[in-house]
Short mmCIF file of C-alpha atoms in Angstrom, two decimals:
data_model
loop_
_atom_site.label_atom_id
_atom_site.label_comp_id
_atom_site.label_asym_id
_atom_site.label_seq_id
_atom_site.Cartn_x
_atom_site.Cartn_y
_atom_site.Cartn_z
CA MET O 23 -2.08 -1.44 -30.52
CA GLN O 24 -5.69 -0.61 -29.59
CA ILE O 25 -6.92 2.98 -29.26
CA PHE O 26 -9.94 3.54 -27.04
CA SER O 27 -11.80 6.19 -25.10
CA GLY O 28 -10.91 4.96 -21.62
CA GLU O 29 -14.59 4.73 -20.62
CA GLN O 30 -15.53 1.65 -18.64
CA THR O 31 -18.09 -0.53 -20.43
CA ASN O 32 -21.29 -1.70 -18.77
CA GLU O 33 -19.95 -5.22 -18.63
CA CYS O 34 -16.97 -4.12 -16.53
CA LYS O 35 -18.76 -1.75 -14.17
CA SER O 36 -18.75 -2.77 -10.54
CA PRO O 37 -21.96 -4.19 -9.08
CA ALA O 38 -23.69 -2.73 -6.06
CA PRO O 39 -21.34 -2.36 -3.07
CA TYR O 40 -20.99 -5.44 -0.96
CA LYS O 41 -22.26 -4.98 2.58
CA PRO O 42 -21.54 -7.73 5.14
CA ALA O 43 -24.37 -9.00 7.30
CA ARG O 44 -24.82 -7.02 10.49
CA PRO O 45 -23.75 -8.83 13.67
CA ILE O 46 -26.38 -9.75 16.25
CA THR O 47 -26.87 -6.75 18.51
CA LYS O 48 -27.36 -6.78 22.22
CA LYS O 49 -30.90 -5.44 21.79
CA LYS O 50 -31.80 -8.25 19.39
CA LYS O 51 -30.18 -10.81 21.66
CA GLU O 52 -32.26 -9.61 24.62
CA LYS O 53 -35.41 -9.78 22.49
CA GLU O 54 -34.65 -13.38 21.52
CA ASN O 55 -34.17 -14.25 25.19
CA LYS O 56 -37.36 -12.53 26.29
CA GLY O 57 -38.92 -14.43 29.17
CA ALA O 58 -35.64 -15.81 30.45
CA PRO O 59 -34.76 -15.12 34.09
CA LYS O 60 -33.21 -11.70 34.43
CA VAL O 61 -30.39 -12.53 36.74
CA ALA O 62 -27.57 -10.05 37.23
CA ALA O 63 -24.94 -12.74 36.75
CA GLU O 64 -26.42 -13.64 33.36
CA GLN O 65 -26.37 -10.01 32.28
CA VAL O 66 -22.69 -9.80 33.13
CA LYS O 67 -22.06 -12.97 31.18
CA MET O 68 -23.95 -11.56 28.19
CA LYS O 69 -21.81 -8.41 28.23
CA ARG O 70 -18.68 -10.56 28.17
CA ASN O 71 -20.08 -12.53 25.25
CA MET O 72 -20.75 -9.30 23.36
CA ALA O 73 -17.14 -8.29 23.91
CA LEU O 74 -16.05 -11.57 22.36
CA ILE O 75 -18.41 -11.04 19.43
CA SER O 76 -16.90 -7.61 18.76
CA CYS O 77 -13.43 -9.16 18.67
CA VAL O 78 -14.37 -11.47 15.80
CA ILE O 79 -16.38 -9.05 13.66
CA PHE O 80 -13.39 -8.51 11.36
CA SER O 81 -12.98 -12.27 10.90
CA VAL O 82 -16.68 -12.65 10.05
CA MET O 83 -16.52 -9.83 7.50
CA LEU O 84 -13.40 -11.30 5.94
CA THR O 85 -14.98 -14.77 5.74
CA SER O 86 -18.02 -13.28 3.99
CA THR O 87 -15.70 -11.55 1.53
CA VAL O 88 -13.84 -14.80 0.81
CA VAL O 89 -17.09 -16.66 0.11
CA ARG O 90 -18.41 -14.00 -2.25
CA VAL O 91 -15.14 -13.51 -4.09
CA SER O 92 -14.54 -17.21 -4.55
CA ALA O 93 -18.01 -17.39 -6.10
CA GLY O 94 -16.83 -15.00 -8.79
CA ARG O 95 -18.27 -11.67 -7.67
CA PRO O 96 -15.89 -8.70 -8.08
CA LEU O 97 -14.87 -7.16 -4.76
CA THR O 98 -16.21 -3.62 -4.43
CA TYR O 99 -16.44 -1.01 -1.70
CA PRO O 100 -18.71 2.00 -1.10
CA LEU O 101 -17.52 5.49 -1.94
CA PRO O 102 -17.13 7.58 0.11
CA SER O 103 -16.94 6.22 3.66
CA SER O 104 -20.12 6.00 5.69
CA VAL O 105 -18.22 7.77 8.48
CA PRO O 106 -18.44 11.59 8.17
CA GLU O 107 -15.02 13.00 7.31
CA GLY O 108 -15.03 15.37 10.27
CA GLU O 109 -15.56 12.49 12.71
CA LYS O 110 -12.63 10.39 11.57
CA GLN O 111 -9.51 10.02 13.67
CA PRO O 112 -6.84 12.14 11.94
CA LEU O 113 -3.66 10.80 10.40
CA GLN O 114 -0.77 10.65 12.84
CA THR O 115 2.11 12.88 11.77
CA PHE O 116 4.33 12.86 14.87
CA ARG O 117 6.33 9.69 14.10
CA ALA O 118 7.64 7.76 11.09
CA TYR O 119 4.91 6.72 8.67
CA ASN O 120 3.86 3.06 8.57
CA VAL O 121 3.41 2.35 4.86
CA ALA O 122 1.66 -0.93 4.02
CA HIS O 123 3.73 -2.19 1.10
CA ARG O 124 1.20 -3.70 -1.34
CA GLY O 125 -1.07 -4.06 1.69
CA SER O 126 -0.38 -6.49 4.49
CA ASN O 127 1.10 -8.85 1.92
CA GLY O 128 3.01 -10.84 4.51
CA GLU O 129 -0.38 -12.36 5.33
CA PHE O 130 -2.56 -11.99 2.21
CA PRO O 131 -1.78 -12.04 -1.53
CA GLU O 132 -0.35 -8.65 -2.44
CA GLU O 133 -2.40 -5.75 -3.80
CA THR O 134 -5.75 -7.40 -3.04
CA ALA O 135 -8.59 -5.74 -1.16
CA PRO O 136 -8.24 -8.03 1.91
CA ALA O 137 -4.50 -7.25 2.07
CA TYR O 138 -5.33 -3.54 2.28
CA MET O 139 -8.22 -4.09 4.71
CA ARG O 140 -5.92 -6.08 6.96
CA ALA O 141 -3.22 -3.41 6.82
CA ILE O 142 -5.71 -0.74 7.90
CA GLU O 143 -6.95 -2.97 10.71
CA GLU O 144 -3.34 -3.44 11.85
CA GLY O 145 -2.66 0.30 12.04
CA ALA O 146 -1.12 1.35 8.71
CA ASP O 147 -0.86 5.10 8.14
CA PHE O 148 -0.73 4.65 4.35
CA ILE O 149 -1.59 1.80 1.99
CA GLU O 150 0.68 1.49 -1.02
CA SER O 151 0.02 0.23 -4.54
CA ASP O 152 1.49 0.07 -8.04
CA ILE O 153 -0.72 1.51 -10.79
CA GLN O 154 -0.70 0.21 -14.37
CA ALA O 155 -3.27 0.18 -17.19
CA THR O 156 -5.19 -2.65 -18.82
CA LYS O 157 -5.62 -3.13 -22.55
CA ASP O 158 -8.84 -1.11 -22.42
CA GLY O 159 -7.26 1.69 -20.43
CA ILE O 160 -8.53 1.02 -16.91
CA LEU O 161 -6.05 1.72 -14.12
CA VAL O 162 -5.39 -1.34 -11.96
CA CYS O 163 -3.17 -2.38 -9.06
CA ASN O 164 -0.33 -4.78 -9.86
CA HIS O 165 3.36 -4.61 -9.01
CA ASP O 166 4.90 -6.57 -11.90
CA VAL O 167 4.23 -5.75 -15.53
CA THR O 168 3.49 -9.48 -15.81
CA LEU O 169 0.85 -11.52 -13.97
CA ASP O 170 2.84 -14.74 -13.66
CA ASP O 171 4.06 -14.57 -10.05
CA THR O 172 0.95 -13.22 -8.35
CA THR O 173 -2.06 -14.71 -10.18
CA ASP O 174 -3.26 -18.05 -11.54
CA VAL O 175 -2.93 -16.90 -15.17
CA ALA O 176 -0.53 -19.75 -16.05
CA GLU O 177 -3.26 -22.26 -15.18
CA ARG O 178 -5.88 -20.59 -17.37
CA LYS O 179 -5.98 -22.37 -20.72
CA GLU O 180 -8.12 -19.66 -22.31
CA PHE O 181 -5.22 -17.22 -21.95
CA ALA O 182 -2.41 -19.55 -23.04
CA ASP O 183 -1.89 -17.61 -26.28
CA ARG O 184 -1.40 -14.32 -24.41
CA ARG O 185 2.04 -15.36 -23.20
CA THR O 186 4.55 -13.25 -25.07
CA THR O 187 7.88 -11.43 -24.86
CA TYR O 188 8.36 -7.68 -24.55
CA GLU O 189 11.34 -5.52 -23.80
CA VAL O 190 11.03 -4.04 -20.31
CA GLN O 191 13.78 -1.63 -19.25
CA TRP O 192 16.19 -2.99 -21.88
CA VAL O 193 15.59 -6.62 -20.87
CA ASN O 194 13.51 -9.14 -22.84
CA THR O 195 10.81 -10.37 -20.49
CA THR O 196 8.43 -13.26 -21.18
CA GLY O 197 5.07 -13.77 -19.53
CA TRP O 198 1.44 -12.68 -19.39
CA PHE O 199 1.34 -8.88 -19.36
CA VAL O 200 -1.26 -6.66 -17.71
CA VAL O 201 -1.40 -4.46 -20.82
CA ASP O 202 -2.66 -7.43 -22.90
CA PHE O 203 -5.77 -8.03 -20.76
CA THR O 204 -9.02 -6.11 -20.60
CA LEU O 205 -10.40 -5.33 -17.16
CA GLU O 206 -13.15 -7.90 -17.64
CA GLU O 207 -10.55 -10.58 -18.40
CA LEU O 208 -8.30 -9.49 -15.55
CA LYS O 209 -11.18 -9.79 -13.08
CA THR O 210 -11.53 -13.50 -13.89
CA LEU O 211 -8.03 -14.17 -12.55
CA ARG O 212 -7.35 -14.93 -8.90
CA ALA O 213 -4.42 -13.73 -6.82
CA LYS O 214 -1.83 -15.95 -5.16
CA GLN O 215 0.91 -15.41 -2.62
CA ARG O 216 4.22 -14.44 -4.25
CA TYR O 217 6.44 -16.28 -1.76
CA ASP O 218 5.96 -20.00 -1.12
CA PHE O 219 7.11 -19.63 2.52
CA ARG O 220 4.14 -17.37 3.30
CA ASP O 221 0.53 -18.38 4.04
CA GLN O 222 -1.00 -20.06 0.98
CA GLN O 223 -4.56 -20.48 2.26
CA TYR O 224 -5.89 -17.41 0.42
CA ASN O 225 -4.60 -18.40 -3.01
CA GLY O 226 -7.34 -18.43 -5.64
CA LYS O 227 -9.85 -16.40 -3.60
CA PHE O 228 -9.38 -12.74 -4.55
CA PRO O 229 -9.39 -10.93 -7.91
CA PRO O 230 -7.11 -8.06 -8.90
CA ILE O 231 -8.54 -4.64 -8.06
CA THR O 232 -8.74 -1.31 -9.86
CA PHE O 233 -7.13 1.93 -8.75
CA GLU O 234 -10.59 3.24 -7.82
CA GLU O 235 -11.32 0.16 -5.71
CA PHE O 236 -7.99 0.67 -3.95
CA ILE O 237 -8.97 4.26 -3.19
CA SER O 238 -12.38 3.15 -1.94
CA VAL O 239 -10.78 0.83 0.64
CA ALA O 240 -8.86 3.79 2.09
CA LEU O 241 -11.83 6.17 2.01
CA ASP O 242 -14.12 3.63 3.65
CA ALA O 243 -11.81 3.22 6.66
CA LYS O 244 -13.16 4.36 10.02
CA ARG O 245 -10.13 6.61 10.48
CA THR O 246 -8.09 8.74 8.09
CA VAL O 247 -5.83 6.42 6.07
CA GLY O 248 -3.54 7.79 3.38
CA ILE O 249 -2.75 6.27 0.00
CA TYR O 250 0.69 5.91 -1.57
CA PRO O 251 0.21 4.94 -5.25
CA GLU O 252 3.09 4.48 -7.69
CA ILE O 253 3.14 5.45 -11.35
CA LYS O 254 4.42 2.04 -12.43
CA ASN O 255 6.64 1.51 -15.48
CA PRO O 256 5.18 4.52 -17.34
CA VAL O 257 7.46 4.16 -20.37
CA PHE O 258 6.36 0.56 -20.91
CA VAL O 259 2.66 1.20 -20.24
CA ASN O 260 2.49 4.28 -22.46
CA LYS O 261 4.13 2.34 -25.28
CA HIS O 262 1.50 -0.41 -25.24
CA VAL O 263 -1.65 1.42 -24.11
CA LYS O 264 -3.04 4.39 -26.04
CA TRP O 265 -5.98 6.59 -25.07
CA SER O 266 -8.07 8.17 -27.84
CA ASP O 267 -7.73 11.67 -26.37
CA GLY O 268 -3.94 11.50 -26.53
CA LYS O 269 -3.46 11.43 -22.80
CA LYS O 270 -1.15 9.00 -21.04
CA LEU O 271 -0.83 7.00 -17.83
CA GLU O 272 0.35 9.97 -15.79
CA ASP O 273 -2.71 12.03 -16.85
CA ARG O 274 -5.19 9.27 -16.03
CA PHE O 275 -3.41 8.67 -12.72
CA VAL O 276 -3.75 12.30 -11.58
CA GLU O 277 -7.33 12.58 -12.90
CA THR O 278 -8.35 9.62 -10.76
CA LEU O 279 -6.84 11.16 -7.65
CA GLN O 280 -8.56 14.46 -8.32
CA LYS O 281 -11.87 12.69 -8.93
CA TYR O 282 -11.84 11.47 -5.33
CA GLY O 283 -10.70 14.71 -3.73
CA TYR O 284 -6.97 14.11 -3.32
CA MET O 285 -5.27 17.50 -3.46
CA GLY O 286 -3.07 19.90 -1.57
CA SER O 287 0.58 20.22 -0.62
CA TYR O 288 2.10 18.21 2.21
CA LEU O 289 0.40 18.82 5.59
CA SER O 290 -2.03 21.35 4.10
CA GLU O 291 -5.65 21.27 5.28
CA ASP O 292 -6.77 19.56 2.05
CA TRP O 293 -3.95 17.03 2.24
CA LEU O 294 -4.69 16.09 5.85
CA LYS O 295 -8.31 15.33 4.91
CA ARG O 296 -7.23 12.87 2.22
CA PRO O 297 -3.49 12.22 2.52
CA ALA O 298 -1.56 10.92 -0.48
CA PHE O 299 2.01 10.55 -1.64
CA ILE O 300 2.72 9.95 -5.34
CA GLN O 301 5.78 7.81 -6.00
CA SER O 302 7.72 6.73 -9.07
CA PHE O 303 11.09 5.43 -10.20
CA ALA O 304 10.67 7.60 -13.33
CA PRO O 305 11.82 11.16 -12.54
CA SER O 306 10.38 12.59 -15.76
CA SER O 307 6.91 11.39 -14.71
CA LEU O 308 7.22 13.20 -11.38
CA VAL O 309 8.36 16.38 -13.12
CA TYR O 310 5.48 16.08 -15.61
CA ILE O 311 2.73 15.70 -12.98
CA SER O 312 4.12 18.59 -10.94
CA ASN O 313 2.19 20.77 -13.39
CA LEU O 314 -0.99 18.78 -12.76
CA THR O 315 -1.12 18.42 -8.95
CA ASP O 316 0.56 19.82 -5.86
CA LEU O 317 0.28 16.52 -3.99
CA PRO O 318 3.66 15.53 -2.47
CA LYS O 319 5.83 13.32 -4.64
CA VAL O 320 8.51 10.79 -3.72
CA PHE O 321 11.35 9.80 -6.03
CA LEU O 322 12.05 6.07 -5.73
CA ILE O 323 15.66 4.94 -6.00
CA ASP O 324 16.46 1.38 -7.09
CA ASP O 325 19.53 -0.80 -6.58
CA VAL O 326 22.94 0.54 -7.58
CA THR O 327 22.91 -1.65 -10.72
CA ILE O 328 19.57 -0.36 -12.07
CA ARG O 329 19.26 2.58 -14.46
CA THR O 330 16.19 4.81 -14.56
CA GLU O 331 13.59 3.58 -17.04
CA ASP O 332 12.86 6.96 -18.59
CA THR O 333 16.13 8.93 -18.45
CA ASN O 334 18.60 6.00 -18.50
CA GLN O 335 20.58 7.45 -15.59
CA THR O 336 22.82 5.49 -13.23
CA TYR O 337 22.41 5.25 -9.47
CA ASN O 338 25.46 7.49 -8.98
CA GLU O 339 23.97 10.13 -11.27
CA ILE O 340 20.57 10.31 -9.57
CA THR O 341 22.08 10.40 -6.06
CA SER O 342 24.66 13.08 -6.85
CA ASP O 343 24.53 16.47 -5.14
CA SER O 344 23.72 18.24 -8.40
CA TYR O 345 20.81 15.91 -9.19
CA PHE O 346 19.37 16.15 -5.68
CA ASN O 347 19.49 19.93 -5.99
CA TYR O 348 17.51 19.61 -9.22
CA ILE O 349 14.90 17.04 -8.19
CA LYS O 350 14.16 18.67 -4.81
CA ASP O 351 12.15 21.30 -6.65
CA TYR O 352 9.69 18.61 -7.75
CA VAL O 353 9.60 16.10 -4.89
CA MET O 354 9.36 16.23 -1.12
CA GLY O 355 11.15 12.95 -0.46
CA ILE O 356 13.06 9.94 -1.70
CA GLY O 357 12.27 6.25 -1.36
CA PRO O 358 15.54 4.29 -1.58
CA TRP O 359 16.10 0.54 -1.48
CA LYS O 360 17.43 0.16 2.07
CA ASP O 361 20.48 -1.86 1.01
CA THR O 362 21.71 1.14 -0.98
CA VAL O 363 21.53 3.30 2.15
CA VAL O 364 23.46 0.83 4.31
CA PRO O 365 25.12 -1.71 1.99
CA PRO O 366 25.49 -5.29 3.28
CA ALA O 367 28.36 -7.71 2.77
CA ASP O 368 27.99 -11.40 3.63
CA ASN O 369 24.63 -10.40 5.17
CA TYR O 370 26.24 -7.99 7.62
CA LEU O 371 25.69 -4.24 7.45
CA GLN O 372 28.62 -2.14 6.35
CA ARG O 373 29.23 1.57 6.82
CA ALA O 374 26.16 3.69 6.04
CA THR O 375 26.23 6.05 3.07
CA ASP O 376 25.43 9.74 3.43
CA LEU O 377 22.19 9.41 1.43
CA ILE O 378 19.85 10.14 4.37
CA ALA O 379 21.94 13.04 5.66
CA LYS O 380 22.14 14.53 2.18
CA ALA O 381 18.38 14.25 1.66
CA HIS O 382 17.54 15.70 5.07
CA ALA O 383 19.92 18.60 4.49
CA LEU O 384 17.79 19.55 1.48
CA GLY O 385 14.54 19.19 3.40
CA LEU O 386 13.63 15.89 1.77
CA GLN O 387 12.01 13.05 3.69
CA VAL O 388 13.37 9.49 3.40
CA HIS O 389 11.05 6.47 3.15
CA PRO O 390 13.17 3.32 2.55
CA TYR O 391 11.83 -0.04 1.35
CA THR O 392 11.18 -2.94 2.01
CA PHE O 393 10.95 -4.25 5.59
CA ARG O 394 10.04 -7.93 5.96
CA ASN O 395 9.88 -10.13 9.05
CA GLU O 396 11.29 -13.36 7.67
CA ASN O 397 14.84 -14.38 8.54
CA SER O 398 15.79 -14.59 4.88
CA PHE O 399 15.29 -10.81 4.62
CA LEU O 400 16.93 -9.82 7.92
CA HIS O 401 20.63 -9.06 8.11
CA PHE O 402 22.59 -10.91 10.81
CA ASP O 403 23.07 -7.66 12.72
CA PHE O 404 19.40 -7.80 13.71
CA HIS O 405 19.61 -11.29 15.26
CA GLN O 406 16.50 -12.50 13.40
CA ASP O 407 14.44 -9.84 15.20
CA PRO O 408 12.48 -7.36 13.00
CA TYR O 409 11.94 -5.06 15.99
CA ILE O 410 15.70 -4.52 16.26
CA GLU O 411 15.72 -3.62 12.55
CA TYR O 412 12.92 -1.09 13.05
CA ASP O 413 14.77 0.40 16.00
CA TYR O 414 17.93 0.75 13.90
CA TRP O 415 16.24 2.52 10.99
CA ILE O 416 13.92 4.75 13.01
CA ASN O 417 16.15 5.75 15.91
CA LYS O 418 19.68 5.46 14.54
CA MET O 419 19.18 6.24 10.85
CA GLY O 420 16.32 8.68 11.44
CA VAL O 421 14.04 7.77 8.53
CA ASP O 422 10.66 9.45 8.11
CA GLY O 423 8.64 6.45 6.90
CA LEU O 424 9.03 2.74 6.18
CA PHE O 425 7.54 0.45 3.54
CA THR O 426 6.74 -2.85 5.25
CA ASP O 427 5.06 -6.15 4.33
CA PHE O 428 4.06 -6.57 7.98
CA THR O 429 2.20 -3.44 9.07
CA GLY O 430 1.11 -5.02 12.35
CA SER O 431 4.69 -5.61 13.46
CA LEU O 432 5.76 -2.04 12.74
CA HIS O 433 2.64 -0.64 14.40
CA ARG O 434 3.19 -2.70 17.55
CA TYR O 435 6.83 -1.63 17.71
CA GLN O 436 5.87 2.02 17.42
CA GLU O 437 3.09 1.73 19.98
CA TRP O 438 5.51 0.17 22.45
CA THR O 439 8.35 2.58 21.89
CA SER O 440 6.76 5.89 20.90
CA PRO O 441 3.61 6.72 22.87
CA SER O 442 0.76 8.44 21.09
CA GLU O 443 -0.02 12.11 21.61
CA LYS O 444 -3.01 11.12 23.76
CA GLN O 445 -0.84 8.85 25.91
CA ILE O 446 1.68 11.65 26.40
CA LEU O 447 -1.06 14.02 27.55
CA GLN O 448 -2.46 11.36 29.88
CA LYS O 449 0.99 10.81 31.39
CA ILE O 450 1.45 14.55 31.94
CA ALA O 451 -1.98 14.77 33.55
CA SER O 452 -1.11 11.85 35.83
CA MET O 453 2.17 13.50 36.85
CA VAL O 454 0.39 16.79 37.60
CA SER O 455 -2.25 14.97 39.62
CA SER O 456 0.43 13.11 41.63
CA PHE O 457 2.25 16.38 42.27
CA LYS O 458 -0.91 18.04 43.58
CA ARG O 459 -1.64 15.11 45.92
CA GLY O 460 1.93 15.28 47.23
#
């Protein structure tokens, strides 16, 4: 068990921020065509071409990223955003939050920079990640405590001897564990798609990212995008990773958020500038950090068969009236597995529980997980249509946010069914104008 300071070594520090090549501008294009006949029709054509160019800028940037990452360069982003904070479009707060679950991982390998970039481009309100620690104490993004299902570690002969067995939540688990790799070693791995029925073309192109790199993606967005990090498996991580100053994962987690200006209670002025929810399945971690930050916290609730990692409580215990009355003093919401809210049988929904009503009665928000487009994840009630599922959970069940693998689908549904504040004002103005003309 290695004890260290938690300082990042020179070898592991990120290189200069990657900046994609600037697209050809109209001014430059006109200069290149100097001397050509200045015909009005050609000018119109050029404007149309520029419109097409703007539509593919994201694809060009992404291609540049793929080339550089595949060449072995760590993916980094500038901090803070080049867009002044006061000029950014604010976070929407008038409808259910679109939470990009591990990024847009229905399209890209989960918890990679391109997955988060794509989610932001598709309209996510928040990008979500799972935060663990490496052997040398650097906070990184990875959902599983092992690397087997989402990286190429099994193909890397130099790490063959790292495969081992640890007890994780009372179950012996074998694999390559994040806590057994330094950041430098972790950065040599490449991500892969978890599910074989999803797009495999990006396998082997992107490295894992750090918590700070995750934050930088959000801060560098052209609009205000929130973050939704999870304190992942804190009991396991704190058992295997020790910091020389005696602090633990929860401390490092909050320190990182504070370093980048994340502070304030829900909907406060500070919070709206840099929105963040802190989530965890470990209630004791949420209680502990309540003394360190006033950022809003969300208590995650697993399947009915899973006990809490830290307090060894059953599902029935943590969803009881008495426990909700206790935990509400430390959290502003719950994040339940959706099949515990409305249990299925033979892939058909059964009668809904009172979990949402009970939470709302105590002033708690409800952000269920996980919404996925594929038929294998959709109950028969939704007729293989994810939009019907969104409609059910937003309009019938009344949830306040949704964790989804397909941020674009949820964003399109919400744009179609719940007009933006600007659209509402435009509609009112149009109605007033029509009334005056009449």
